Tab-separated table of C-alpha atoms and ligand atoms in Angstrom:
chain	number	residue	atom	x	y	z
Z	1	MET	CA	5.966	19.213	17.661
Z	2	PRO	CA	7.260	17.065	14.757
Z	3	SER	CA	5.386	17.415	11.491
Z	4	ALA	CA	4.802	15.106	8.544
Z	5	LEU	CA	3.418	15.443	5.033
Z	6	ILE	CA	1.701	12.331	3.664
Z	7	THR	CA	0.964	11.894	-0.044
Z	8	GLY	CA	-1.772	9.330	-0.667
Z	9	ILE	CA	-3.637	10.434	2.464
Z	10	THR	CA	-6.954	9.282	0.949
Z	11	GLY	CA	-5.623	5.734	0.485
Z	12	GLN	CA	-5.525	2.805	2.879
Z	13	ASP	CA	-2.014	3.363	4.280
Z	14	GLY	CA	-2.305	7.142	4.421
Z	15	GLN	CA	-5.185	6.845	6.871
Z	16	TYR	CA	-3.459	4.355	9.189
Z	17	LEU	CA	-0.216	6.323	9.095
Z	18	ALA	CA	-2.026	9.595	9.879
Z	19	GLU	CA	-3.636	7.960	12.930
Z	20	LEU	CA	-0.290	6.580	14.091
Z	21	LEU	CA	1.516	9.914	13.730
Z	22	HIS	CA	-1.327	11.783	15.410
Z	23	SER	CA	-1.161	9.374	18.370
Z	24	MET	CA	2.506	10.385	18.695
Z	25	ASP	CA	1.647	14.111	18.686
Z	26	TYR	CA	2.732	14.890	15.147
Z	27	LYS	CA	1.176	17.705	13.195
Z	28	VAL	CA	-0.110	15.795	10.134
Z	29	TYR	CA	-0.537	17.313	6.674
Z	30	GLY	CA	-2.202	15.233	3.971
Z	31	MET	CA	-1.788	15.995	0.287
Z	32	VAL	CA	-4.891	15.672	-1.897
Z	33	ARG	CA	-5.175	16.081	-5.629
Z	34	GLY	CA	-7.945	17.419	-7.849
Z	35	GLN	CA	-10.180	20.417	-7.553
Z	36	ARG	CA	-12.859	18.584	-5.610
Z	37	ASN	CA	-11.569	15.191	-4.543
Z	38	PRO	CA	-14.570	13.337	-3.051
Z	39	ARG	CA	-12.295	11.297	-0.777
Z	40	ALA	CA	-11.021	14.494	0.867
Z	41	ASP	CA	-14.437	14.825	2.569
Z	42	ILE	CA	-14.006	11.371	4.117
Z	43	ILE	CA	-10.596	12.342	5.509
Z	44	GLN	CA	-11.958	15.565	6.947
Z	45	ARG	CA	-14.801	13.690	8.602
Z	46	GLU	CA	-12.882	10.661	9.911
Z	47	LEU	CA	-9.446	12.188	10.538
Z	48	PRO	CA	-10.263	15.824	11.437
Z	49	PHE	CA	-6.777	16.389	12.847
Z	50	VAL	CA	-5.252	16.118	9.345
Z	51	GLU	CA	-4.681	19.437	7.600
Z	52	LEU	CA	-5.217	18.954	3.885
Z	53	VAL	CA	-2.932	20.637	1.378
Z	54	SER	CA	-3.427	20.513	-2.335
Z	55	GLY	CA	-0.887	18.895	-4.649
Z	56	ASP	CA	-0.379	16.293	-7.333
Z	57	LEU	CA	2.576	13.993	-7.973
Z	58	GLN	CA	2.314	14.916	-11.656
Z	59	ASP	CA	2.944	18.597	-10.908
Z	60	LEU	CA	6.336	19.638	-9.486
Z	61	SER	CA	5.392	23.181	-8.556
Z	62	SER	CA	2.424	21.912	-6.527
Z	63	LEU	CA	4.809	19.661	-4.566
Z	64	ILE	CA	7.135	22.588	-3.869
Z	65	ALA	CA	4.162	24.649	-2.683
Z	66	ALA	CA	2.929	21.804	-0.431
Z	67	LEU	CA	6.386	21.486	1.157
Z	68	GLU	CA	6.818	25.234	1.576
Z	69	TYR	CA	3.440	25.471	3.276
Z	70	SER	CA	3.747	22.437	5.566
Z	71	GLN	CA	7.498	22.669	6.365
Z	72	PRO	CA	7.534	18.955	7.290
Z	73	ASP	CA	10.225	17.097	9.199
Z	74	GLU	CA	9.148	13.914	7.413
Z	75	VAL	CA	7.583	13.196	4.011
Z	76	TYR	CA	5.848	9.863	3.408
Z	77	ASN	CA	5.324	9.313	-0.315
Z	78	LEU	CA	2.396	6.890	-0.404
Z	79	GLY	CA	0.615	8.408	-3.426
Z	80	ALA	CA	0.598	6.185	-6.512
Z	81	ILE	CA	-1.450	4.456	-9.145
Z	82	SER	CA	-1.274	1.352	-6.966
Z	83	PHE	CA	-3.455	-1.229	-8.713
Z	84	VAL	CA	-1.477	-3.641	-10.915
Z	85	ALA	CA	-4.433	-4.424	-13.197
Z	86	LEU	CA	-5.018	-0.733	-13.927
Z	87	SER	CA	-1.316	-0.239	-14.585
Z	88	PHE	CA	-1.554	-2.571	-17.604
Z	89	LYS	CA	-4.384	-0.441	-19.021
Z	90	GLN	CA	-2.877	2.954	-18.148
Z	91	ALA	CA	0.831	2.230	-18.302
Z	92	GLU	CA	1.943	5.743	-19.179
Z	93	LEU	CA	-0.075	7.312	-16.361
Z	94	THR	CA	1.343	4.725	-13.957
Z	95	ALA	CA	4.914	5.469	-15.026
Z	96	ASP	CA	4.261	9.166	-14.558
Z	97	VAL	CA	2.586	9.061	-11.129
Z	98	THR	CA	4.107	5.964	-9.520
Z	99	GLY	CA	7.566	6.366	-11.062
Z	100	LEU	CA	8.295	9.975	-12.046
Z	101	GLY	CA	6.204	11.218	-9.103
Z	102	VAL	CA	8.954	9.964	-6.777
Z	103	LEU	CA	11.593	11.907	-8.702
Z	104	ARG	CA	9.465	15.050	-8.599
Z	105	MET	CA	8.980	14.787	-4.845
Z	106	LEU	CA	12.694	14.231	-4.273
Z	107	GLU	CA	13.521	17.241	-6.471
Z	108	ALA	CA	11.005	19.331	-4.530
Z	109	ILE	CA	12.591	18.218	-1.243
Z	110	ARG	CA	16.030	19.108	-2.562
Z	111	LEU	CA	14.869	22.559	-3.648
Z	112	VAL	CA	12.900	23.373	-0.483
Z	113	GLY	CA	15.208	21.675	2.048
Z	114	GLY	CA	18.406	23.335	0.816
Z	115	GLN	CA	21.839	22.692	2.373
Z	116	ASN	CA	21.990	20.160	5.247
Z	117	ASN	CA	18.500	19.132	4.207
Z	118	PRO	CA	16.527	18.292	7.338
Z	119	ILE	CA	13.562	16.632	5.557
Z	120	ARG	CA	13.406	12.855	5.942
Z	121	PHE	CA	11.793	10.946	3.076
Z	122	TYR	CA	9.988	7.606	2.952
Z	123	GLN	CA	9.245	5.908	-0.382
Z	124	ALA	CA	6.512	3.272	-0.601
Z	125	SER	CA	8.303	0.590	-2.587
Z	126	SER	CA	6.669	-2.748	-3.267
Z	127	SER	CA	7.239	-6.495	-3.364
Z	128	GLU	CA	5.866	-6.277	-6.928
Z	129	MET	CA	9.421	-5.208	-7.825
Z	130	PHE	CA	10.486	-8.834	-7.203
Z	131	GLY	CA	7.862	-10.038	-9.710
Z	132	LYS	CA	9.150	-13.245	-11.260
Z	133	VAL	CA	11.172	-13.970	-8.171
Z	134	ARG	CA	14.891	-14.709	-8.410
Z	135	GLU	CA	15.079	-16.269	-4.947
Z	136	THR	CA	12.758	-17.334	-2.125
Z	137	PRO	CA	12.151	-15.767	0.320
Z	138	GLN	CA	12.861	-12.268	-0.993
Z	139	ASN	CA	15.054	-9.867	0.973
Z	140	GLU	CA	16.671	-6.446	0.456
Z	141	LEU	CA	19.377	-7.945	-1.806
Z	142	THR	CA	17.090	-10.016	-4.047
Z	143	PRO	CA	17.327	-8.782	-7.680
Z	144	PHE	CA	14.216	-7.146	-9.107
Z	145	TYR	CA	12.237	-8.642	-12.003
Z	146	PRO	CA	9.031	-6.593	-12.279
Z	147	ARG	CA	6.088	-8.076	-14.177
Z	148	SER	CA	3.818	-5.060	-14.729
Z	149	PRO	CA	3.953	-1.338	-15.521
Z	150	TYR	CA	3.276	-0.838	-11.807
Z	151	GLY	CA	6.280	-2.981	-10.892
Z	152	THR	CA	8.602	-1.224	-13.346
Z	153	ALA	CA	7.472	2.204	-12.115
Z	154	LYS	CA	8.142	1.150	-8.510
Z	155	VAL	CA	11.627	-0.072	-9.475
Z	156	PHE	CA	12.319	3.385	-10.949
Z	157	GLY	CA	11.059	5.048	-7.760
Z	158	HIS	CA	13.140	2.715	-5.615
Z	159	HIS	CA	16.413	3.290	-7.475
Z	160	THR	CA	15.745	7.039	-7.624
Z	161	THR	CA	15.323	7.114	-3.834
Z	162	VAL	CA	18.592	5.258	-3.310
Z	163	ASN	CA	20.347	7.504	-5.849
Z	164	TYR	CA	19.165	10.748	-4.192
Z	165	ARG	CA	20.294	9.431	-0.817
Z	166	GLU	CA	23.749	8.680	-2.183
Z	167	SER	CA	24.075	11.767	-4.413
Z	168	TYR	CA	22.678	14.493	-2.181
Z	169	ASP	CA	23.122	13.080	1.293
Z	170	LEU	CA	19.357	13.043	1.827
Z	171	TYR	CA	17.816	10.968	4.590
Z	172	ALA	CA	15.753	8.870	2.159
Z	173	CYS	CA	14.484	5.337	2.818
Z	174	SER	CA	12.621	2.839	0.745
Z	175	GLY	CA	10.289	0.389	2.442
Z	176	ILE	CA	9.795	-2.711	0.312
Z	177	LEU	CA	6.387	-3.650	1.628
Z	178	PHE	CA	4.660	-6.901	0.784
Z	179	ASN	CA	0.865	-6.905	0.327
Z	180	HIS	CA	-0.985	-5.480	3.290
Z	181	GLU	CA	-4.708	-5.305	3.727
Z	182	SER	CA	-7.375	-4.022	6.115
Z	183	PRO	CA	-11.011	-2.990	6.270
Z	184	ARG	CA	-9.830	0.193	4.495
Z	185	ARG	CA	-8.383	-1.690	1.509
Z	186	GLY	CA	-9.779	-0.566	-1.849
Z	187	ILE	CA	-12.459	-2.869	-3.253
Z	188	GLU	CA	-10.486	-3.358	-6.488
Z	189	PHE	CA	-7.912	-5.507	-4.643
Z	190	VAL	CA	-8.638	-9.209	-4.350
Z	191	THR	CA	-8.874	-9.417	-0.550
Z	192	ARG	CA	-11.473	-6.693	-0.124
Z	193	LYS	CA	-13.324	-7.783	-3.260
Z	194	VAL	CA	-13.630	-11.230	-1.687
Z	195	THR	CA	-14.646	-10.128	1.818
Z	196	ASN	CA	-17.234	-7.718	0.425
Z	197	ALA	CA	-18.677	-10.425	-1.841
Z	198	VAL	CA	-18.723	-12.987	0.984
Z	199	ALA	CA	-20.730	-10.592	3.153
Z	200	ARG	CA	-23.173	-9.884	0.322
Z	201	ILE	CA	-23.569	-13.594	-0.507
Z	202	LYS	CA	-24.184	-14.402	3.150
Z	203	LEU	CA	-26.879	-11.695	3.303
Z	204	GLY	CA	-28.490	-12.889	0.044
Z	205	LEU	CA	-27.522	-9.744	-1.893
Z	206	GLN	CA	-25.227	-11.457	-4.401
Z	207	SER	CA	-25.104	-14.988	-5.813
Z	208	GLU	CA	-21.573	-15.421	-7.171
Z	209	LEU	CA	-18.041	-14.117	-6.928
Z	210	VAL	CA	-16.214	-13.622	-10.226
Z	211	LEU	CA	-12.428	-13.862	-9.954
Z	212	GLY	CA	-9.306	-14.366	-12.064
Z	213	ASP	CA	-6.422	-16.665	-11.198
Z	214	LEU	CA	-6.799	-18.306	-7.778
Z	215	SER	CA	-3.339	-19.877	-7.737
Z	216	PRO	CA	-0.941	-16.937	-7.083
Z	217	ARG	CA	0.552	-16.738	-3.621
Z	218	ARG	CA	0.968	-13.579	-1.613
Z	219	ASP	CA	2.550	-12.649	1.697
Z	220	TRP	CA	-0.398	-10.774	3.216
Z	221	GLY	CA	-0.110	-8.676	6.378
Z	222	TYR	CA	-2.184	-6.050	8.181
Z	223	ALA	CA	-1.790	-2.408	7.079
Z	224	GLY	CA	-2.046	-1.126	10.663
Z	225	ASP	CA	1.130	-3.060	11.490
Z	226	TYR	CA	2.997	-1.989	8.354
Z	227	VAL	CA	2.705	1.783	8.851
Z	228	LYS	CA	4.637	1.361	12.123
Z	229	ALA	CA	7.601	0.109	10.088
Z	230	MET	CA	7.382	3.175	7.801
Z	231	TRP	CA	7.678	5.488	10.789
Z	232	ALA	CA	10.472	3.441	12.388
Z	233	MET	CA	12.571	3.671	9.194
Z	234	LEU	CA	12.661	7.455	9.491
Z	235	GLN	CA	13.805	7.381	13.150
Z	236	GLN	CA	17.156	5.601	12.651
Z	237	ASP	CA	20.636	7.133	12.747
Z	238	GLU	CA	21.257	6.063	9.138
Z	239	PRO	CA	18.729	5.835	6.272
Z	240	ARG	CA	18.395	2.288	4.952
Z	241	ASP	CA	15.936	0.184	2.944
Z	242	TYR	CA	13.874	-2.591	4.521
Z	243	VAL	CA	11.658	-5.472	3.499
Z	244	VAL	CA	8.416	-5.535	5.501
Z	245	ALA	CA	6.497	-8.810	5.347
Z	246	THR	CA	5.068	-11.612	7.466
Z	247	GLY	CA	7.262	-14.432	6.118
Z	248	GLN	CA	4.200	-16.542	5.268
Z	249	THR	CA	2.537	-17.050	1.930
Z	250	HIS	CA	-0.996	-18.116	0.998
Z	251	GLN	CA	-2.778	-18.835	-2.256
Z	252	VAL	CA	-5.638	-16.566	-3.311
Z	253	SER	CA	-7.894	-19.634	-3.027
Z	254	GLU	CA	-6.918	-19.991	0.625
Z	255	PHE	CA	-7.966	-16.420	1.353
Z	256	VAL	CA	-11.282	-17.112	-0.386
Z	257	ARG	CA	-11.860	-20.338	1.546
Z	258	LEU	CA	-11.162	-18.706	4.906
Z	259	ALA	CA	-13.353	-15.695	4.104
Z	260	PHE	CA	-16.344	-17.945	3.327
Z	261	ALA	CA	-15.591	-20.052	6.411
Z	262	ALA	CA	-15.771	-16.879	8.537
Z	263	VAL	CA	-19.515	-16.663	7.761
Z	264	GLY	CA	-20.060	-20.411	8.103
Z	265	ILE	CA	-20.015	-21.324	4.388
Z	266	GLU	CA	-17.828	-24.374	3.731
Z	267	ASP	CA	-18.779	-25.246	0.105
Z	268	TRP	CA	-17.259	-21.985	-1.160
Z	269	GLU	CA	-16.291	-23.304	-4.604
Z	270	ARG	CA	-19.881	-23.358	-5.792
Z	271	TYR	CA	-20.052	-19.560	-5.524
Z	272	ILE	CA	-16.895	-18.929	-7.611
Z	273	ARG	CA	-16.816	-18.217	-11.329
Z	274	GLN	CA	-13.545	-17.546	-13.083
Z	275	ASP	CA	-13.345	-14.951	-15.846
Z	276	GLU	CA	-10.498	-14.007	-18.206
Z	277	ARG	CA	-11.325	-10.356	-17.517
Z	278	PHE	CA	-9.593	-10.615	-14.155
Z	279	MET	CA	-6.483	-12.376	-15.450
Z	280	ARG	CA	-3.329	-10.348	-16.096
Z	281	PRO	CA	-1.042	-10.304	-19.178
Z	282	SER	CA	1.756	-11.469	-16.881
Z	283	GLU	CA	1.353	-12.681	-13.332
Z	284	VAL	CA	3.430	-12.624	-10.147
Z	285	ASP	CA	3.085	-16.220	-8.952
Z	286	LEU	CA	4.784	-16.255	-5.580
Z	287	LEU	CA	5.750	-13.633	-3.027
Z	288	ILE	CA	7.156	-14.311	0.410
Z	289	GLY	CA	9.318	-11.840	2.282
Z	290	ASP	CA	12.217	-12.179	4.680
Z	291	CYS	CA	11.867	-9.254	7.107
Z	292	SER	CA	14.700	-10.203	9.461
Z	293	LYS	CA	16.568	-6.916	8.809
Z	294	ALA	CA	13.484	-4.921	9.874
Z	295	GLY	CA	13.195	-7.203	12.910
Z	296	ASP	CA	16.829	-6.772	13.927
Z	297	GLU	CA	17.280	-3.059	13.215
Z	298	LEU	CA	13.803	-1.579	13.663
Z	299	GLY	CA	12.442	-4.021	16.220
Z	300	TRP	CA	9.451	-4.440	13.892
Z	301	ARG	CA	7.288	-7.544	13.856
Z	302	PRO	CA	3.864	-8.261	12.332
Z	303	GLU	CA	1.178	-8.556	15.006
Z	304	VAL	CA	-2.008	-9.563	13.185
Z	305	ALA	CA	-1.999	-13.149	11.850
Z	306	PHE	CA	-3.406	-14.103	8.445
Z	307	ASP	CA	-6.583	-15.777	9.749
Z	308	GLU	CA	-7.255	-12.810	12.076
Z	309	LEU	CA	-6.873	-10.442	9.130
Z	310	VAL	CA	-9.382	-12.370	7.012
Z	311	LYS	CA	-11.855	-12.452	9.909
Z	312	MET	CA	-11.405	-8.727	10.622
Z	313	MET	CA	-12.138	-7.837	6.999
Z	314	VAL	CA	-15.162	-10.140	6.706
Z	315	GLU	CA	-16.656	-8.834	9.957
Z	316	ASN	CA	-16.202	-5.257	8.773
Z	317	ASP	CA	-17.938	-5.964	5.461
Z	318	MET	CA	-20.748	-7.854	7.225
Z	319	ALA	CA	-21.318	-4.772	9.415
Z	320	ILE	CA	-21.307	-2.389	6.424
Z	321	GLU	CA	-23.607	-4.523	4.257
Z	322	SER	CA	-26.014	-5.244	7.148
Z	323	ALA	CA	-26.242	-1.520	7.933
Z	324	ASN	CA	-26.994	-0.816	4.249
Z	325	LEU	CA	-29.800	-3.400	4.405
Z	326	ASP	CA	-31.357	-1.698	7.428
Z	327	ARG	CA	-31.493	1.684	5.695
Q	1	LIG	P1	-4.182	3.225	-2.262
Q	1	LIG	O1	-4.471	2.803	-3.664
Q	1	LIG	O2	-5.181	2.941	-1.206
Q	1	LIG	O3	-3.900	4.808	-2.267
Q	1	LIG	C1	-3.200	5.415	-3.296
Q	1	LIG	C2	-3.182	6.914	-3.029
Q	1	LIG	O4	-2.457	7.575	-4.080
Q	1	LIG	C3	-4.556	7.565	-2.973
Q	1	LIG	O5	-4.604	8.416	-1.854
Q	1	LIG	C4	-4.595	8.380	-4.261
Q	1	LIG	O6	-5.357	9.553	-4.142
Q	1	LIG	C5	-3.134	8.754	-4.396
Q	1	LIG	N1	-2.797	9.243	-5.727
Q	1	LIG	C6	-3.126	8.687	-6.914
Q	1	LIG	N2	-2.677	9.477	-7.921
Q	1	LIG	C7	-2.055	10.536	-7.355
Q	1	LIG	C8	-1.414	11.690	-7.870
Q	1	LIG	N3	-1.313	11.930	-9.183
Q	1	LIG	N4	-0.889	12.587	-6.996
Q	1	LIG	C9	-0.999	12.365	-5.664
Q	1	LIG	N5	-1.604	11.308	-5.119
Q	1	LIG	C10	-2.129	10.391	-5.954
Q	1	LIG	O7	-2.755	2.595	-1.861
Q	1	LIG	P2	-2.266	2.010	-0.447
Q	1	LIG	O8	-2.612	2.950	0.633
Q	1	LIG	O9	-2.651	0.585	-0.352
Q	1	LIG	O10	-0.689	2.010	-0.666
Q	1	LIG	C11	0.122	3.133	-0.320
Q	1	LIG	C12	1.406	3.093	-1.141
Q	1	LIG	O11	2.112	1.891	-0.835
Q	1	LIG	C13	1.203	3.083	-2.650
Q	1	LIG	O12	2.280	3.796	-3.221
Q	1	LIG	C14	1.292	1.619	-3.025
Q	1	LIG	O13	1.713	1.460	-4.370
Q	1	LIG	C15	2.343	1.157	-2.037
Q	1	LIG	N6	2.288	-0.253	-1.672
Q	1	LIG	C16	1.121	-0.781	-1.212
Q	1	LIG	C17	1.049	-2.106	-0.842
Q	1	LIG	C18	-0.217	-2.691	-0.314
Q	1	LIG	O14	-0.297	-3.925	-0.217
Q	1	LIG	N7	-1.194	-1.896	0.101
Q	1	LIG	C19	2.236	-2.990	-0.952
Q	1	LIG	C20	3.438	-2.296	-1.367
Q	1	LIG	C21	3.452	-0.980	-1.728
Q	1	LIG	P3	-6.842	9.759	-4.790
Q	1	LIG	O15	-7.799	9.566	-3.670
Q	1	LIG	O16	-6.802	11.175	-5.261
Q	1	LIG	O17	-6.989	8.757	-5.892
Q	2	LIG	P1	-1.386	-7.306	-6.192
Q	2	LIG	O1	-0.622	-8.405	-5.556
Q	2	LIG	O2	-0.833	-5.938	-5.870
Q	2	LIG	O3	-1.618	-7.455	-7.645
Q	2	LIG	O4	-2.801	-7.297	-5.424
Q	2	LIG	P2	-4.269	-7.762	-5.876
Q	2	LIG	O5	-5.062	-7.872	-4.626
Q	2	LIG	O6	-4.813	-6.883	-6.947
Q	2	LIG	O7	-4.041	-9.210	-6.514
Q	2	LIG	C1	-3.494	-10.275	-5.768
Q	2	LIG	C2	-3.547	-11.547	-6.605
Q	2	LIG	O8	-4.909	-11.947	-6.751
Q	2	LIG	C3	-2.990	-11.381	-8.022
Q	2	LIG	O9	-2.206	-12.490	-8.323
Q	2	LIG	C4	-4.242	-11.366	-8.894
Q	2	LIG	O10	-4.040	-11.847	-10.217
Q	2	LIG	C5	-5.122	-12.331	-8.107
Q	2	LIG	N1	-6.563	-12.220	-8.437
Q	2	LIG	C6	-7.375	-13.228	-8.807
Q	2	LIG	N2	-8.608	-12.760	-9.063
Q	2	LIG	C7	-8.570	-11.434	-8.849
Q	2	LIG	C8	-9.564	-10.399	-8.953
Q	2	LIG	O11	-10.717	-10.630	-9.298
Q	2	LIG	N3	-9.162	-9.143	-8.619
Q	2	LIG	C9	-7.879	-8.854	-8.225
Q	2	LIG	N4	-7.566	-7.595	-7.899
Q	2	LIG	N5	-6.915	-9.804	-8.140
Q	2	LIG	C10	-7.269	-11.076	-8.447
């Protein structure tokens, strides 16, 4: 039975990846931090097949202990301070967890795996590394130009992964994933913030939706599709890095319009108020990925289209908010 250790198990991708690996008969270990992480209870309830192990990306010895206990064939490093807006406010923490955390995990793998290291490593890199984009669409060779402490920390993690692969002959891959969303997306991100607000407005629980800049464009896919690419990267003969994206881009305003349309509201603009609070010191204006390498070498393709994704998320939030009303 193959086994995998997932950091960031309590996050969006950790949950989809755990389900995918479980469906392929993996033994799944999920790393959780803190002495009583409230999200660990949700994992135990919804994904009872996951065995939780304690550890924190800020603490090397806890990573060594987690690896020694779980003895994984594969490590998926999904743990991070992942919210760009927070990274501006807590830049040092972001550098430590999102950046140095990668180095610590790779060191732990080197120490525990020893000679002819059998542990395969996946790093959750990000399209935010492209930031102020140098070319369009972005591919694996596009130079990085990060625009936030999150982006700079991810660039560090990305280069560190490549460097450990080349220096120590580790099977280490970096997936450069463009934005991906789902009903499990955290409410701090714009997509889920919008779909939750649309549901509440439709049900008369909220009267307006306060947002920042509606003009940036993102290449948004479905998280359930993207975790399949993570797994596929670790099954190749040679470790390589891949862009994972849909190849389409949409403005934030387009996501908002479609989300309102999904509940039959066409005059969406009258519900929107813009507030400086949600603007960023520097913005990433346009992201669109070229995932042809992942298509050719991994056989990976996105399956859920943008309008289906918006509808899926709105329907989920309508169900949650309606159930809350009935309580
Ligand atoms: P989430 O924000 O949903 O999850 C982040 C996870 O990191 C949580 O489980 C959190 O645990 C964990 N974490 C935070 N701090 C630490 C720490 N000190 N030690 C260990 N774990 C920690 O992110 P996603 O699931 O959306 O993303 C997964 C990864 O992919 C992240 O690295 C993200 O940056 C990256 N990525 C995501 C994209 C996206 O569009 N979703 C795009 C490109 C990259 P806790 O519950 O304890 O807070
Ligand atoms: P990001 O691409 O990783 O930063 O993902 P987000 O979902 O946080 O943001 C996507 C885009 O939406 C960014 O360009 C944000 O500036 C923009 N945006 C506009 N209003 C908001 C808002 O209220 N919240 C968030 N999170 N993003 C917003």
